[in-house]
CSV table of C-alpha atoms in Angstrom, one decimal:
chain,number,residue,atom,x,y,z
H,273,UNK,CA,28.8,-5.1,-40.3
H,274,UNK,CA,27.0,-7.3,-38.6
H,275,UNK,CA,22.9,-5.7,-39.3
H,276,UNK,CA,22.3,-6.4,-35.9
H,277,UNK,CA,24.8,-5.4,-33.8
H,278,UNK,CA,24.2,-7.2,-30.3
H,279,UNK,CA,23.7,-4.0,-28.2
H,280,UNK,CA,20.6,-2.9,-31.4
H,281,UNK,CA,18.1,-4.8,-29.0
H,282,UNK,CA,19.2,-3.2,-25.6
H,283,UNK,CA,18.5,-0.3,-27.2
H,284,UNK,CA,15.2,-0.9,-29.0
H,285,UNK,CA,14.1,-1.8,-25.7
H,286,UNK,CA,15.4,0.7,-23.1
H,287,UNK,CA,14.8,4.0,-25.6
H,288,UNK,CA,12.0,2.5,-28.1
H,289,UNK,CA,10.0,5.7,-27.6
H,290,UNK,CA,12.8,8.0,-28.3
H,291,UNK,CA,14.1,5.7,-31.1
H,292,UNK,CA,12.9,7.6,-34.0
H,293,UNK,CA,14.0,5.1,-37.2
H,294,UNK,CA,17.2,2.6,-37.1
H,295,UNK,CA,18.4,2.4,-41.5
H,296,UNK,CA,21.7,0.9,-42.9
H,297,UNK,CA,23.0,2.7,-45.6
H,298,UNK,CA,26.1,1.5,-47.4
H,299,UNK,CA,26.6,-1.0,-43.7
H,300,UNK,CA,27.0,2.5,-41.3
H,301,UNK,CA,24.3,2.1,-38.2
H,302,UNK,CA,22.3,5.0,-38.4
H,303,UNK,CA,19.7,6.0,-35.3
H,304,UNK,CA,17.9,8.5,-35.4
H,305,UNK,CA,16.6,9.6,-32.0
H,306,UNK,CA,14.7,12.4,-29.7
H,307,UNK,CA,16.8,15.2,-29.1
H,308,UNK,CA,14.9,15.1,-25.4
H,309,UNK,CA,16.7,11.6,-24.9
H,310,UNK,CA,19.6,12.3,-26.9
H,311,UNK,CA,22.5,11.8,-23.4
H,312,UNK,CA,20.8,9.3,-21.9
H,313,UNK,CA,21.0,7.5,-25.6
H,314,UNK,CA,24.8,8.5,-25.5
H,315,UNK,CA,25.5,7.4,-22.1
H,316,UNK,CA,24.3,3.3,-23.0
H,317,UNK,CA,26.3,4.0,-25.9
H,318,UNK,CA,29.6,5.0,-24.5
H,319,UNK,CA,29.4,3.0,-20.9
H,320,UNK,CA,27.9,-0.6,-22.5
H,321,UNK,CA,29.8,-3.5,-23.1
H,322,UNK,CA,28.2,-4.6,-26.5
H,323,UNK,CA,27.7,-0.8,-27.5
H,324,UNK,CA,31.3,-0.1,-26.0
H,325,UNK,CA,31.3,3.6,-28.0
H,326,UNK,CA,34.5,4.9,-26.6
H,327,UNK,CA,35.2,8.1,-29.1
H,328,UNK,CA,33.8,10.4,-30.4
H,329,UNK,CA,34.3,12.0,-34.3
H,330,UNK,CA,32.0,15.1,-35.2
H,331,UNK,CA,28.8,16.3,-34.3
H,332,UNK,CA,27.9,19.0,-37.8
H,333,UNK,CA,24.4,19.5,-39.6
H,334,UNK,CA,22.3,18.7,-42.4
H,335,UNK,CA,20.4,22.1,-43.5
H,336,UNK,CA,17.2,20.6,-45.8
H,337,UNK,CA,14.6,23.5,-46.2
H,338,UNK,CA,11.9,23.0,-47.5
H,339,UNK,CA,11.1,20.2,-45.3
H,340,UNK,CA,10.0,19.9,-42.1
H,341,UNK,CA,11.5,18.6,-40.3
H,342,UNK,CA,15.1,21.3,-41.4
H,343,UNK,CA,17.4,21.2,-40.0
H,344,UNK,CA,19.2,16.8,-38.6
H,345,UNK,CA,22.2,17.0,-36.3
H,346,UNK,CA,24.4,14.0,-36.9
H,347,UNK,CA,26.8,12.6,-34.4
H,348,UNK,CA,29.6,10.1,-35.5
H,349,UNK,CA,30.9,7.5,-32.1
H,350,UNK,CA,33.4,4.9,-32.6
H,351,UNK,CA,34.7,2.0,-30.8
H,352,UNK,CA,37.6,1.4,-30.8
H,353,UNK,CA,37.3,-2.1,-28.8
H,354,UNK,CA,34.9,-3.7,-31.4
H,355,UNK,CA,35.4,-2.1,-34.4
H,356,UNK,CA,32.2,0.0,-35.0
H,357,UNK,CA,30.4,2.6,-36.0
H,358,UNK,CA,27.0,4.2,-35.5
H,359,UNK,CA,25.3,7.5,-37.3
H,360,UNK,CA,23.1,9.1,-34.7
H,361,UNK,CA,20.7,12.6,-36.3
H,362,UNK,CA,18.6,14.7,-33.9
H,363,UNK,CA,15.8,15.8,-35.9
H,364,UNK,CA,15.0,20.4,-35.6
H,365,UNK,CA,13.1,21.9,-36.7
H,366,UNK,CA,13.2,25.4,-38.6
H,367,UNK,CA,10.4,27.3,-35.1
H,368,UNK,CA,13.0,25.1,-32.5
H,369,UNK,CA,16.7,24.6,-33.7
H,370,UNK,CA,18.0,23.5,-29.9
H,371,UNK,CA,18.8,20.1,-28.6
H,372,UNK,CA,20.4,19.9,-25.3
H,373,UNK,CA,24.8,20.2,-25.2
H,374,UNK,CA,26.4,16.5,-25.5
H,375,UNK,CA,29.7,17.9,-24.0
H,376,UNK,CA,28.9,16.4,-20.4
H,377,UNK,CA,29.5,13.0,-22.2
H,378,UNK,CA,31.7,14.0,-24.4
H,379,UNK,CA,33.6,16.4,-24.1
H,380,UNK,CA,35.8,16.5,-27.0
H,381,UNK,CA,31.7,18.2,-28.9
H,382,UNK,CA,32.5,20.7,-27.4
H,383,UNK,CA,34.1,23.1,-30.7
H,384,UNK,CA,32.1,20.6,-32.8
H,385,UNK,CA,28.7,22.5,-31.4
H,386,UNK,CA,29.9,25.8,-31.3
H,387,UNK,CA,30.6,25.7,-35.6
H,388,UNK,CA,27.1,24.0,-35.7
H,389,UNK,CA,26.1,27.2,-33.7
H,390,UNK,CA,28.1,29.4,-35.7
H,391,UNK,CA,27.9,28.1,-39.4
H,392,UNK,CA,23.8,26.6,-38.8
H,393,UNK,CA,22.0,28.3,-35.8
H,394,UNK,CA,21.4,25.4,-33.8
H,395,UNK,CA,21.7,26.4,-30.1
H,396,UNK,CA,23.1,23.4,-27.7
H,397,UNK,CA,21.1,23.8,-23.8
H,398,UNK,CA,23.7,23.6,-21.2
H,399,UNK,CA,26.5,24.1,-23.1
H,400,UNK,CA,29.3,26.0,-21.1
H,401,UNK,CA,30.3,28.3,-23.9
H,402,UNK,CA,28.0,28.6,-26.6
H,403,UNK,CA,29.3,31.3,-28.4
H,404,UNK,CA,30.7,32.2,-31.8
H,405,UNK,CA,34.3,29.8,-33.1
H,406,UNK,CA,35.0,30.6,-36.7
H,407,UNK,CA,33.5,33.8,-37.8
H,408,UNK,CA,33.5,37.4,-35.4
H,409,UNK,CA,30.3,38.7,-32.7
H,410,UNK,CA,28.9,41.1,-35.3
H,411,UNK,CA,28.1,38.7,-37.9
H,412,UNK,CA,24.5,38.0,-39.8
H,413,UNK,CA,23.1,35.6,-40.3
H,414,UNK,CA,24.6,31.8,-40.8
H,415,UNK,CA,26.4,30.9,-43.6
H,416,UNK,CA,25.6,27.7,-44.4
H,417,UNK,CA,22.1,27.9,-43.8
H,418,UNK,CA,20.8,27.0,-47.4
H,419,UNK,CA,18.3,30.4,-47.4
H,420,UNK,CA,21.5,32.1,-46.7
H,421,UNK,CA,21.6,35.1,-49.0
H,422,UNK,CA,25.2,34.4,-51.7
H,423,UNK,CA,25.6,38.5,-52.3
H,424,UNK,CA,24.4,39.4,-49.0
H,425,UNK,CA,26.3,42.4,-46.9
H,426,UNK,CA,27.8,42.0,-43.6
H,427,UNK,CA,28.9,45.0,-41.1
H,428,UNK,CA,32.5,46.0,-41.2
H,429,UNK,CA,34.5,44.7,-38.8
H,430,UNK,CA,36.8,48.3,-37.6
H,431,UNK,CA,40.5,47.6,-37.9
H,432,UNK,CA,42.8,47.3,-35.0
H,433,UNK,CA,47.1,47.6,-34.7
H,434,UNK,CA,48.8,44.8,-34.6
H,435,UNK,CA,50.9,44.7,-31.7
H,436,UNK,CA,54.3,43.7,-32.8
H,437,UNK,CA,57.6,42.8,-31.2
H,438,UNK,CA,61.0,42.1,-32.4
H,439,UNK,CA,62.1,38.6,-31.8
H,440,UNK,CA,65.2,39.4,-29.7
H,441,UNK,CA,63.1,42.0,-27.3
H,442,UNK,CA,63.2,40.0,-23.9
H,443,UNK,CA,59.5,38.8,-22.2
H,444,UNK,CA,58.6,39.0,-18.8
H,445,UNK,CA,56.3,37.0,-17.3
H,446,UNK,CA,53.8,38.2,-15.3
H,447,UNK,CA,54.1,37.9,-11.2
H,448,UNK,CA,52.0,35.4,-11.0
H,449,UNK,CA,53.5,33.4,-13.2
H,450,UNK,CA,56.2,32.9,-11.3
């Protein structure tokens, strides 16, 4: 990878105070940014002709228990036309694990943010439907946090009888579907 992509100088010039760190581990650009500026930075990276990061790939989190800030939210973007990648990191404290939702910029981040909320407890302000996506509503805690008890017990979920239909039974569409 080019150690100094052409858009990097513009990014530093425009968002200098919001950029905490820039590095190139394994020849991949990693930029640590301030959470308040994440959507502005993502808009720039998506819309700038030299950057052109048109593909949202992934959003996840890392729990560095014992370190402050404890959490890092990691966003991977790809520029298909420019054939380049970037990794953005947002550091969040244990006391305030919250950042703005990036769904206004990349709608595909919707379920990734819900998964991150469900498994790590990181809240995304402005998210259209920030509810659990993998675990049931009564589940207590966030199982990918390093301090989650390995032998913890969860509240029981009442059994529900599944609706059983024979495959040869005709199903009438609802009235409003006609």
